[in-house]
PDB file of C-alpha atoms and ligand atoms in Angstrom:
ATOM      1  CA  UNK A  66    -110.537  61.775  62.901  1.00 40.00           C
ATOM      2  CA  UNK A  67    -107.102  61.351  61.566  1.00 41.00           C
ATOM      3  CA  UNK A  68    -105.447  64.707  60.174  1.00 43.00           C
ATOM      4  CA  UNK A  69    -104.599  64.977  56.578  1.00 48.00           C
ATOM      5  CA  UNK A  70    -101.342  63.223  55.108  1.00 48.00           C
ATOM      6  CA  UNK A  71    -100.634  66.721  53.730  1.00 61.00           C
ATOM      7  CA  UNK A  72     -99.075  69.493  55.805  1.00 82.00           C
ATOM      8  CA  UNK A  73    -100.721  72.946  55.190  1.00 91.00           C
ATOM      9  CA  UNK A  74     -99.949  74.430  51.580  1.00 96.00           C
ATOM     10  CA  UNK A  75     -99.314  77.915  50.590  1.00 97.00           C
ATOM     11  CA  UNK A  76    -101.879  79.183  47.315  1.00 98.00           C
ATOM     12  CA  UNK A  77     -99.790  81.179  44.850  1.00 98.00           C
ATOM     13  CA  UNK A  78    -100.825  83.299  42.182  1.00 98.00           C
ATOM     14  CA  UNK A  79     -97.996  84.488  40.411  1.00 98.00           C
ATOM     15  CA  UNK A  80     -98.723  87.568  37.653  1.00 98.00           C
ATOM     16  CA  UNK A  81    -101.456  85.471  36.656  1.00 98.00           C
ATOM     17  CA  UNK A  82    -103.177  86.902  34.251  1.00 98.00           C
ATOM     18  CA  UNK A  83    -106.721  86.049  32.557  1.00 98.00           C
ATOM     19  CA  UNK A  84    -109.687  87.541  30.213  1.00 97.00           C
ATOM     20  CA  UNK A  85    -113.412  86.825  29.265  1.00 95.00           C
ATOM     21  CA  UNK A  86    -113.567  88.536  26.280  1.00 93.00           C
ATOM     22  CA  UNK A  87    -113.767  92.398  27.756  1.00 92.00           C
ATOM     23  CA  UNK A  88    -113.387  91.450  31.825  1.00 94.00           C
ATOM     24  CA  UNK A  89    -109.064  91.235  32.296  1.00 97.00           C
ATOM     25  CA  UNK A  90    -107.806  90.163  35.705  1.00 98.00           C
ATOM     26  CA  UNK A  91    -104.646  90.341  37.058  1.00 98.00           C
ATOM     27  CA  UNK A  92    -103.837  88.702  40.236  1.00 98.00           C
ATOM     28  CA  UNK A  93    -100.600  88.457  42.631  1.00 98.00           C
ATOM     29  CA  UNK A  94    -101.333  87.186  45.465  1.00 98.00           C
ATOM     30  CA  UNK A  95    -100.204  84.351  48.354  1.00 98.00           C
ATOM     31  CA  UNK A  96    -102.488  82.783  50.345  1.00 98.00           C
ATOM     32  CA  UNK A  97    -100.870  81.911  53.805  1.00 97.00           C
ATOM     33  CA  UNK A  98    -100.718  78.003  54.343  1.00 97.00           C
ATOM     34  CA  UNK A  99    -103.159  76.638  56.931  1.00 97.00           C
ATOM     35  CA  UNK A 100    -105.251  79.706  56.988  1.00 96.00           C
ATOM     36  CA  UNK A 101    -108.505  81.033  55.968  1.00 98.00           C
ATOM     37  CA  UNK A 102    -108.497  83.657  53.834  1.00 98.00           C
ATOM     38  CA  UNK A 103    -111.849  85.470  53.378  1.00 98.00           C
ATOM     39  CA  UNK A 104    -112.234  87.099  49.565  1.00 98.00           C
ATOM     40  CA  UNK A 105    -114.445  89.689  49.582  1.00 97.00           C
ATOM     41  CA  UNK A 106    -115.359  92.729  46.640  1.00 96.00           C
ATOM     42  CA  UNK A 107    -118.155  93.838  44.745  1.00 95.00           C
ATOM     43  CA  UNK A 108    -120.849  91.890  42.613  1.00 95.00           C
ATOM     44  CA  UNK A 109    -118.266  90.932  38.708  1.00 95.00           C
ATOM     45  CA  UNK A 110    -114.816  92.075  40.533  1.00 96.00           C
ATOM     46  CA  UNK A 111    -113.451  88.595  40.134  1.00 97.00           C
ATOM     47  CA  UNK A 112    -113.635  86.663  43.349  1.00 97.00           C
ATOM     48  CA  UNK A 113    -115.267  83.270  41.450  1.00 96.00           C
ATOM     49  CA  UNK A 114    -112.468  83.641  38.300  1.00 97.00           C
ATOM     50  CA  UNK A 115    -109.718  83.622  40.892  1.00 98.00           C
ATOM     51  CA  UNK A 116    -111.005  80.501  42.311  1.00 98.00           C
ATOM     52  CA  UNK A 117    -111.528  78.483  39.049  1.00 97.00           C
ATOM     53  CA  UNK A 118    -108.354  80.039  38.216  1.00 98.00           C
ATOM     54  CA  UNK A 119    -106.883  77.821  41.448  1.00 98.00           C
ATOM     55  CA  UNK A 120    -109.447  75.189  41.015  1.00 97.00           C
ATOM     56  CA  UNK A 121    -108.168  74.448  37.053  1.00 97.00           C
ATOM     57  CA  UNK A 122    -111.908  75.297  35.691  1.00 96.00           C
ATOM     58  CA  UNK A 123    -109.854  78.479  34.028  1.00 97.00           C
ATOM     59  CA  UNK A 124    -106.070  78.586  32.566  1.00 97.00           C
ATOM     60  CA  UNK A 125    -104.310  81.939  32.856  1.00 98.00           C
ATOM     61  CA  UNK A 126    -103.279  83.527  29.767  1.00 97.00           C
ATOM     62  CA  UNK A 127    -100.228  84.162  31.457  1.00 98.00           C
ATOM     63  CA  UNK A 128     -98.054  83.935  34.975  1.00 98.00           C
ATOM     64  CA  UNK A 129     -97.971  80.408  37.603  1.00 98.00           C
ATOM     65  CA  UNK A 130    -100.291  78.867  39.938  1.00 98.00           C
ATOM     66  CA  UNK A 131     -98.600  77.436  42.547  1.00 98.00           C
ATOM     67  CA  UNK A 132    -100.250  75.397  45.409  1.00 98.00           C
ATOM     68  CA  UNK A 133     -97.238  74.086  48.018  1.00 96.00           C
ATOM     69  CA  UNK A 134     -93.902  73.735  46.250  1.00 89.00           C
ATOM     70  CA  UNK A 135     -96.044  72.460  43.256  1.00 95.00           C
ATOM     71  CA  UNK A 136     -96.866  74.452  39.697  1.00 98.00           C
ATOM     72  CA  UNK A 137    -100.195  73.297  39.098  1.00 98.00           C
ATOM     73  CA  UNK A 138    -100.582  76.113  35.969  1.00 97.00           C
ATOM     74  CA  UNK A 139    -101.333  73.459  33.345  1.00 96.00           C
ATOM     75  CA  UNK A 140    -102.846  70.471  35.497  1.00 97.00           C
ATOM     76  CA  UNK A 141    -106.352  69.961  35.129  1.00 96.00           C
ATOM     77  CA  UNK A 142    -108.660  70.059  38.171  1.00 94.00           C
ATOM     78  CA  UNK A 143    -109.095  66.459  38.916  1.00 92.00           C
ATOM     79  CA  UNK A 144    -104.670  66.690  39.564  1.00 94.00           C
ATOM     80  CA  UNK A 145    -104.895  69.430  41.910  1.00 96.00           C
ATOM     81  CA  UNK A 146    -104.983  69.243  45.838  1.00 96.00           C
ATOM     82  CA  UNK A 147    -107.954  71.019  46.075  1.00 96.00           C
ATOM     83  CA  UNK A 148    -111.515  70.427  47.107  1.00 96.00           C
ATOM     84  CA  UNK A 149    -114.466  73.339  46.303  1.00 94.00           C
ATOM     85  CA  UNK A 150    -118.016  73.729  47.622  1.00 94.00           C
ATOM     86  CA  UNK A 151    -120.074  76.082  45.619  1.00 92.00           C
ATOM     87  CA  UNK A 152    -123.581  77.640  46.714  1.00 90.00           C
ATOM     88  CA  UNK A 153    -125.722  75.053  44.759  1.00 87.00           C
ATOM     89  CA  UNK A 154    -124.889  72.040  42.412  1.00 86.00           C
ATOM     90  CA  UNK A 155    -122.686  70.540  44.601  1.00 91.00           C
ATOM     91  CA  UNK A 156    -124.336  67.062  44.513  1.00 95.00           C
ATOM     92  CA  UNK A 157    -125.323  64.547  41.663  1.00 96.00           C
ATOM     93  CA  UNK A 158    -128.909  64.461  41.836  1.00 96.00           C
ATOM     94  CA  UNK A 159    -129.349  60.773  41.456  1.00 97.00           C
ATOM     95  CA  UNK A 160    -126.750  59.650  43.664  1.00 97.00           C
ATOM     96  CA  UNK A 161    -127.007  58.649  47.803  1.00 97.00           C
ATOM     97  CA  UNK A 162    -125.705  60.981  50.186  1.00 98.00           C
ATOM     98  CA  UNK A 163    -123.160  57.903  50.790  1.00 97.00           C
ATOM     99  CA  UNK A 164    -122.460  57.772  47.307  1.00 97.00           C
ATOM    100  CA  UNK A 165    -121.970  61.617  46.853  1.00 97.00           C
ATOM    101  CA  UNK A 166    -119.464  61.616  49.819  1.00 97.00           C
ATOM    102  CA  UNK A 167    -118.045  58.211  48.295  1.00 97.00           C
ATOM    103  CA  UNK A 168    -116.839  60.558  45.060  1.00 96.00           C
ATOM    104  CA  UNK A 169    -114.597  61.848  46.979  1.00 95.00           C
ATOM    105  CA  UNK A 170    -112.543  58.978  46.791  1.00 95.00           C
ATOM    106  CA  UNK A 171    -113.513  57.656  44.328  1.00 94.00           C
ATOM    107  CA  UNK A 172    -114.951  58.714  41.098  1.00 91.00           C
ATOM    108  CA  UNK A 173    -115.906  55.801  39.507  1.00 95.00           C
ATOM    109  CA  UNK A 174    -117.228  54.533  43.678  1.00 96.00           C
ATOM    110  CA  UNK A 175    -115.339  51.715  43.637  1.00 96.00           C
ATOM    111  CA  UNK A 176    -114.532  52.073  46.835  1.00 96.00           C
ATOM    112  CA  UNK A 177    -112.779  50.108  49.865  1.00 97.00           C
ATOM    113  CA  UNK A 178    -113.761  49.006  53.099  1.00 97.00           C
ATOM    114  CA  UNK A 179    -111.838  51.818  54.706  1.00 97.00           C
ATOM    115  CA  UNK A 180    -112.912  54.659  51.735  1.00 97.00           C
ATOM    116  CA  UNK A 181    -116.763  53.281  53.513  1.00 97.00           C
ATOM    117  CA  UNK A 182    -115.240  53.510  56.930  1.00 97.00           C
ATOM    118  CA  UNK A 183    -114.196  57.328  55.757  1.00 96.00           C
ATOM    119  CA  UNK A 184    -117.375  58.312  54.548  1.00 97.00           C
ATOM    120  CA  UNK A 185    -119.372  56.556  57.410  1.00 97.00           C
ATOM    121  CA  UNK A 186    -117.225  58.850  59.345  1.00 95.00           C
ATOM    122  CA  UNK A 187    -117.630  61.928  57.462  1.00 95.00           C
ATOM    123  CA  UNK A 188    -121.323  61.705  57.305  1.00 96.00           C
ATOM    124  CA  UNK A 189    -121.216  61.009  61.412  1.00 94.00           C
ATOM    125  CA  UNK A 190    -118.504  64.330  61.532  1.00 91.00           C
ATOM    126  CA  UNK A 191    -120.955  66.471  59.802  1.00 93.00           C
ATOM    127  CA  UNK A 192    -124.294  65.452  61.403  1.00 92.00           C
ATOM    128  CA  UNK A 193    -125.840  63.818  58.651  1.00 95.00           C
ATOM    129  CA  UNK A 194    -124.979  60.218  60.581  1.00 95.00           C
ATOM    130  CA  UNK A 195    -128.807  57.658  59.304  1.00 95.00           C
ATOM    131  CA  UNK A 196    -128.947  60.000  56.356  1.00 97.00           C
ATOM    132  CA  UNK A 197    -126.368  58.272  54.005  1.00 97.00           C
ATOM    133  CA  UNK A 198    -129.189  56.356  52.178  1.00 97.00           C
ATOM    134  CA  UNK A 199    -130.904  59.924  50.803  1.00 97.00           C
ATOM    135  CA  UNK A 200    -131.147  61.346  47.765  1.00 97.00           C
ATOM    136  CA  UNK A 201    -130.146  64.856  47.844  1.00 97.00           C
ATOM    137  CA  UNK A 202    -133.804  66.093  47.009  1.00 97.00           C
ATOM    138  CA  UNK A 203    -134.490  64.790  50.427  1.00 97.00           C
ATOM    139  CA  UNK A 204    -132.695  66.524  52.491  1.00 96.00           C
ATOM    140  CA  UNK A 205    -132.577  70.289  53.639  1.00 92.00           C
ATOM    141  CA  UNK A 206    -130.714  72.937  51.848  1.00 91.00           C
ATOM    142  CA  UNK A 207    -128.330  72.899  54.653  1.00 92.00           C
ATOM    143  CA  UNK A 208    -127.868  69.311  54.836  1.00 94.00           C
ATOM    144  CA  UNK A 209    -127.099  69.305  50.840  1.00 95.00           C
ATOM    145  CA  UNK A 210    -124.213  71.730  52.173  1.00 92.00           C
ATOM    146  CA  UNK A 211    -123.058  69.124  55.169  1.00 94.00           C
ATOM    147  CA  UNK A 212    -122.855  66.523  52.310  1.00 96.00           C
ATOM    148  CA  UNK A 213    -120.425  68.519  50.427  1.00 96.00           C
ATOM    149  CA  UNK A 214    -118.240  69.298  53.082  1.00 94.00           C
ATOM    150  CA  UNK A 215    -118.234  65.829  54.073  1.00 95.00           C
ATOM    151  CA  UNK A 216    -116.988  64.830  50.686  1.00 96.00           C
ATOM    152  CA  UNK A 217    -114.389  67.339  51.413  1.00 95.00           C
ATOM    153  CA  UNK A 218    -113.411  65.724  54.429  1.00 94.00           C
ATOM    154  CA  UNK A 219    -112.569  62.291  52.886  1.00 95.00           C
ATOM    155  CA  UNK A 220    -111.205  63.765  49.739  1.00 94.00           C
ATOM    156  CA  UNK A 221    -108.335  65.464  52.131  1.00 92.00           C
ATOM    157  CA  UNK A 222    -107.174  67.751  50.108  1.00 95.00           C
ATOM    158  CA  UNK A 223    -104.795  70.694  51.660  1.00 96.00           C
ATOM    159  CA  UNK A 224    -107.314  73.479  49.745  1.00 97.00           C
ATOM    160  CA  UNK A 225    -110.291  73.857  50.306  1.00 97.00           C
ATOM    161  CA  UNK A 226    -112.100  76.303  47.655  1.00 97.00           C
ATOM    162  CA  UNK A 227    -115.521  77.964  49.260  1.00 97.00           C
ATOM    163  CA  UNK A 228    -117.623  79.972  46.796  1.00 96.00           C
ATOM    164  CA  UNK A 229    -119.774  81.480  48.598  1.00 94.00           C
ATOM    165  CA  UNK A 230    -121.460  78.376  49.636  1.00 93.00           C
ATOM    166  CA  UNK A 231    -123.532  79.105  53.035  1.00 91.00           C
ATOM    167  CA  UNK A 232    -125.081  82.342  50.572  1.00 90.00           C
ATOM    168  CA  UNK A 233    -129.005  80.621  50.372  1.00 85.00           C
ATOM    169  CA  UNK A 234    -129.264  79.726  54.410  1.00 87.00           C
ATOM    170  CA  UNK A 235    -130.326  81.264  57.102  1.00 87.00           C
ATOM    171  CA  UNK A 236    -128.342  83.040  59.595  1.00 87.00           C
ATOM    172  CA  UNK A 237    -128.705  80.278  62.165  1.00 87.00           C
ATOM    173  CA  UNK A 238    -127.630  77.758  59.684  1.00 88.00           C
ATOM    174  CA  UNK A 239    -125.182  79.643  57.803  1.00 89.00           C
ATOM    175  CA  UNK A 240    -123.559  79.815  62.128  1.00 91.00           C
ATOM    176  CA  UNK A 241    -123.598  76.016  61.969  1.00 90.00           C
ATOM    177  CA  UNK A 242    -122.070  75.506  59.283  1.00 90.00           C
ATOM    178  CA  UNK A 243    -119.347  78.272  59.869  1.00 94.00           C
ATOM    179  CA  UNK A 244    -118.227  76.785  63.148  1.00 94.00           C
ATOM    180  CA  UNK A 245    -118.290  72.956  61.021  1.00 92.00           C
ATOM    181  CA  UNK A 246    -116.134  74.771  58.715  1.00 94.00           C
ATOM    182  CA  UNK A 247    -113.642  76.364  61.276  1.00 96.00           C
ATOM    183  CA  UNK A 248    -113.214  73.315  63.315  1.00 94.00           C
ATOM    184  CA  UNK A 249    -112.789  71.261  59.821  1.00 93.00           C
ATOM    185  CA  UNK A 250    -109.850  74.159  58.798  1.00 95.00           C
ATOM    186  CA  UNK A 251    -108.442  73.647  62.412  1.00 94.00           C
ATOM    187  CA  UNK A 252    -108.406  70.102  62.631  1.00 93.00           C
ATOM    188  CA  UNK A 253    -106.930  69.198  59.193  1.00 92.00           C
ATOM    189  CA  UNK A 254    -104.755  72.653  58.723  1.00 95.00           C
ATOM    190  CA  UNK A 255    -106.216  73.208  55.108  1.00 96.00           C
ATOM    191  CA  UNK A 256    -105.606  76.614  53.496  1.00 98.00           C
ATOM    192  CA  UNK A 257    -109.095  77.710  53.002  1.00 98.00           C
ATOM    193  CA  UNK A 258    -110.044  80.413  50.343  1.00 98.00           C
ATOM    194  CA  UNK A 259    -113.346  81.912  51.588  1.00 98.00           C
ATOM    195  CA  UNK A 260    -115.757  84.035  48.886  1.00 97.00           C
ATOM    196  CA  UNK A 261    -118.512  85.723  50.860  1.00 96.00           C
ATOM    197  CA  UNK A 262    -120.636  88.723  50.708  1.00 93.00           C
ATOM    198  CA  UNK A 263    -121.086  88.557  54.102  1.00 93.00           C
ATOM    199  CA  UNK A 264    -118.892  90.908  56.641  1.00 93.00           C
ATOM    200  CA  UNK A 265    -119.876  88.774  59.390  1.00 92.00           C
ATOM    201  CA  UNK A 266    -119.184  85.366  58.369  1.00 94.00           C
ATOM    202  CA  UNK A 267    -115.861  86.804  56.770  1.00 95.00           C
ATOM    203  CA  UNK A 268    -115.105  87.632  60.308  1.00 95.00           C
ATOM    204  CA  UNK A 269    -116.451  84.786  62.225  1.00 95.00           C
ATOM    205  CA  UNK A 270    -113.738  82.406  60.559  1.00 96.00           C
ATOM    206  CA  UNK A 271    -110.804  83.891  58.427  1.00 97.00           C
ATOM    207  CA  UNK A 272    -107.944  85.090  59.668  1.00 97.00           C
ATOM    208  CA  UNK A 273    -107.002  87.411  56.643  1.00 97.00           C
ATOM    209  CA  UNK A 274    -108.626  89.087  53.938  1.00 97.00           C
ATOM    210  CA  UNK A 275    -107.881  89.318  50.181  1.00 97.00           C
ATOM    211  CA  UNK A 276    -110.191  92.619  48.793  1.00 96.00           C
ATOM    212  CA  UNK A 277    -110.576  92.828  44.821  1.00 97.00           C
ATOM    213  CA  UNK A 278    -111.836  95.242  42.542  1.00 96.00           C
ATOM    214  CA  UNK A 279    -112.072  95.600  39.295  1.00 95.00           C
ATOM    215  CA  UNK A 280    -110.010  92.030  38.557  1.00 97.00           C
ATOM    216  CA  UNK A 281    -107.081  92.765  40.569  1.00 97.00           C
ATOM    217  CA  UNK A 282    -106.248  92.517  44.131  1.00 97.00           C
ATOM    218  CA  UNK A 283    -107.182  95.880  45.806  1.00 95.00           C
ATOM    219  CA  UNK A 284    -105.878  95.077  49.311  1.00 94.00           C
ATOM    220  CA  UNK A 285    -104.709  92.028  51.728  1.00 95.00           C
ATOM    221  CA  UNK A 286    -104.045  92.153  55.687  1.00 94.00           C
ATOM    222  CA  UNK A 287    -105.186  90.854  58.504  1.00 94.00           C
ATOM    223  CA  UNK A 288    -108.990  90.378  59.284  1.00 95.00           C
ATOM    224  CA  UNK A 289    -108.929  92.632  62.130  1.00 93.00           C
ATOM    225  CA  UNK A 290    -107.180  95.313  60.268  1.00 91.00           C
ATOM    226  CA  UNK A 291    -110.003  95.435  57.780  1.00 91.00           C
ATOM    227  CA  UNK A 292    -112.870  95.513  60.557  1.00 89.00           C
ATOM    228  CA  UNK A 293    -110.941  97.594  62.683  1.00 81.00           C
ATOM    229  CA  UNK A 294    -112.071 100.598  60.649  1.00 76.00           C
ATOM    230  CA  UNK A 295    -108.374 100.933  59.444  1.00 73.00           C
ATOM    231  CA  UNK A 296    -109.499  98.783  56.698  1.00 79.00           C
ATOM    232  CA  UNK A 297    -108.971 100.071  52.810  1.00 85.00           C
ATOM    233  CA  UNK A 298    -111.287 102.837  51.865  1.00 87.00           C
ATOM    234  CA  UNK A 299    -112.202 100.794  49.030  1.00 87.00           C
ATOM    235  CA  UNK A 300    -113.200  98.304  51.491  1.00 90.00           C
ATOM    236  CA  UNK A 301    -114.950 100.623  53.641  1.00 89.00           C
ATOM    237  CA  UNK A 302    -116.977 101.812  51.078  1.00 89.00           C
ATOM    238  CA  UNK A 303    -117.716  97.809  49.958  1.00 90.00           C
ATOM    239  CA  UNK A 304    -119.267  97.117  53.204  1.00 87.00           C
ATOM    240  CA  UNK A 305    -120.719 100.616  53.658  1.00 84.00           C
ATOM    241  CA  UNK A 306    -118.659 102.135  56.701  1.00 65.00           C
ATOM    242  CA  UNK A 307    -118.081 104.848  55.225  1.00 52.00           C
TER     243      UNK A 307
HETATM  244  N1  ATP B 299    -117.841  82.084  31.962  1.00 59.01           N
HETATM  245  C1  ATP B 299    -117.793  83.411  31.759  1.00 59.01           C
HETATM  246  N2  ATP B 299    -117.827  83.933  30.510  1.00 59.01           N
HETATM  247  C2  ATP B 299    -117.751  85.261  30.306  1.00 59.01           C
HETATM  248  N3  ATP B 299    -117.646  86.177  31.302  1.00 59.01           N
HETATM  249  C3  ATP B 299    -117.643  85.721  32.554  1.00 59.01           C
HETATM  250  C4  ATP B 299    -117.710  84.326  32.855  1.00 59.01           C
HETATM  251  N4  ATP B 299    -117.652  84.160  34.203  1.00 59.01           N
HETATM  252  C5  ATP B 299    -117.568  85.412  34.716  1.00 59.01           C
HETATM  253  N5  ATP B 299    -117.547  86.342  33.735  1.00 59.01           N
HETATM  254  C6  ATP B 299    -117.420  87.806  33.925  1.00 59.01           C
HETATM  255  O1  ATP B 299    -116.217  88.055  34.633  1.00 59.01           O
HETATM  256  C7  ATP B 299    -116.418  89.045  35.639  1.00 59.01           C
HETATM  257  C8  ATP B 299    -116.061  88.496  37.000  1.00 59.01           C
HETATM  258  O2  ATP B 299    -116.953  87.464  37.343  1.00 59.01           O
HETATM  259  P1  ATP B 299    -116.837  86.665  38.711  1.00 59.01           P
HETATM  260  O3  ATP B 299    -117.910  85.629  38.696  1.00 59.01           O
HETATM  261  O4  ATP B 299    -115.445  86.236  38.917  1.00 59.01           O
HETATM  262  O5  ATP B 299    -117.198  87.820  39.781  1.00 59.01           O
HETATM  263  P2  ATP B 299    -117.483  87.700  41.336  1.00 59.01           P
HETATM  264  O6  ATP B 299    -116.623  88.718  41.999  1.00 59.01           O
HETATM  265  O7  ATP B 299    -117.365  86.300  41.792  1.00 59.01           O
HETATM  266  O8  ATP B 299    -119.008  88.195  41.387  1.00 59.01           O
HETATM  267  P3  ATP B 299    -120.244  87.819  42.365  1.00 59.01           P
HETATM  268  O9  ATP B 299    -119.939  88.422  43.685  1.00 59.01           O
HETATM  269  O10 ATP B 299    -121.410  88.496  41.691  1.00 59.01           O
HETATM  270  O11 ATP B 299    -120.367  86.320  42.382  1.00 59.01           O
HETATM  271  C9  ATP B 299    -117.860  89.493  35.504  1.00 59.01           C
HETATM  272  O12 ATP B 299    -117.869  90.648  34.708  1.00 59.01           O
HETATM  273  C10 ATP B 299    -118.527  88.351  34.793  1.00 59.01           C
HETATM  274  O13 ATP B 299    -119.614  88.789  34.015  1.00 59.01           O
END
C-alpha cells in the first residue's frame, strides 16, 4: 500500500479556549507529528471537546488550531486533514460497506477506477476483503469498526481522530484492531490522537500521553513515564495506582 502524499503533521492547540454553557476548557497542547498520542482523564474532563475542537465539529471561543504549518481555526471539518472514528455511528446505515469506504473519497461516490482500486484495497487491508457488498447491519460490531478504518485508509489524511472507538468490543477484538491500528499509524506516519478509558490499550499503541482534568491539560510525557509509576498523581489516582 502506497504511503500517504502527506508527511507526518504536528496537532496544535494554541490557548484555545471553549465553553458549553457552565463546562470551560482551556487547552495548550502539541501533539508530536507521526505519533500516537493516547488522551486519557475522567468521565466530562474534556477528552471528546478537544477532539471536535481539532475535528471542526466545535470553534474555540478563542486561541489557534493548527494542524502542520496550517491554521485550520475557522475551516470547517470537511477542509481539514483529518479523519475520526467514533465508538458507534460511524457508518450510513443504508449504504454498502464499498460505498461507506467509497465516502472517503468521495462524498457524493462518484468515484474513479483507481478511488475503486483504493477501496478494494482498503477493504482487503482491513480483512473485510468479499464483504464490500454488506450493509452495515450485517456485519459484526467489529467489522463495522474495520469499515471505518478502512475509509480512513483511502481518505489519507495525516490525523487520524480516535474517540474511543474499540470501547463496545471485546478484549480479543479490541487486540485486533489495536495492532490494525498501529501498523496503519506506522505505515502511513499519521499523528494519531487516541481517547481511551483503557490503561492497556493506551499502552499497547501510543507513544505519549496527554492527561486532562477538569478541561485543561493536567499532564503530557512519555507513555512509559506515566505507567512507570512516576506518572502524575492525578493520573495515578485516574487509573487507581494509588
Ligand atoms: N454538546 C454539548 N452540549 C453541552 N455540554 C456538553 C456537550 N458535549 C459535552 N458537554 C459537556 O462538556 C463536558 C466535557 O464533555 P466531553 O464529552 O468532552 O468529556 P469526555 O472527557 O470525553 O468524557 P467521557 O470520558 O465520559 O466520554 C461534560 O461536562 C459534558 O457534559
Amino acid at each position: 500500500m502506497k504511503p500517504t502524499a502527506n508527511s507526518p503533521a504536528e496537532v496544535r492547540l494554541n490557548n484555545v479556549s471553549f465553553s458549553y454553557g457552565e463546562a470551560a476548557f482551556e487547552f495548550d497542547v502539541t501533539f508530536r507529528p507521526g505519533r500516537v498520542t493516547a488522551v486519557m482523564g475522567p468521565s466530562g474532563s474534556g477528552k471528546s471537546t478537544l477532539l471536535n475542537l481539532v475535528a471542526g465539529f466545535e470553534m474555540p471561543a478563542s486561541g489557534r488550531v493548527l494542524i502542520g504549518e496550517r491554521d485550520v481555526t475557522v475551516d470547517p471539518p470537511a477542509a481539514r486533514p483529518v479523519s475520526m472514528v467514533f465508538q458507534e455511528n460511524n457508518l450510513f446505515a443504508h449504504l454498502t460497506v464499498e460505498q461507506n469506504v467509497g465516502l472517503g473519497r468521495s462524498p457524493s461516490l462518484r468515484l474513479t477506477d483507481a478511488d475503486r482500486t483504493a477501496v478494494a484495497g482498503a477493504l482487503e487491508h482491513t480483512g473485510l476483503g468479499g464483504k464490500g457488498r454488506r450493509l452495515p447491519r450485517e456485519l459484526s460490531g467489529g467489522e463495522r469498526q474495520r469499515v471505518a478504518l478502512a475509509r480512513v485508509l483511502v481518505r489519507e489524511r495525516p490525523v487520524l481522530l480516535l474517540d474511543e472507538p474499540f470501547a463496545s468490543l471485546g478484549p480479543a477484538l479490541r487486540e485486533d484492531m489495536l495492532e490494525l491500528v498501529a501498523a496503519m499509524q506506522e505505515e502511513r506516519g499519521m499523528t494519531v490522537l487516541f481517547v481511551t478509558h483503557q490503561p492497556e490499550d493506551a499502552r499497547r499503541i501510543s507513544h505519549d500521553m496527554v492527561f486532562i482534568e477538569g478541561g485543561r491539560v493536567a499532564a503530557t510525557g512519555a507513555i512509559g513515564e506515566f505507567f512507570g509509576g512516576g506518572g502524575p498523581e492525578a493520573f495515578r489516582r485516574y487509573i487507581g495506582a494509588s
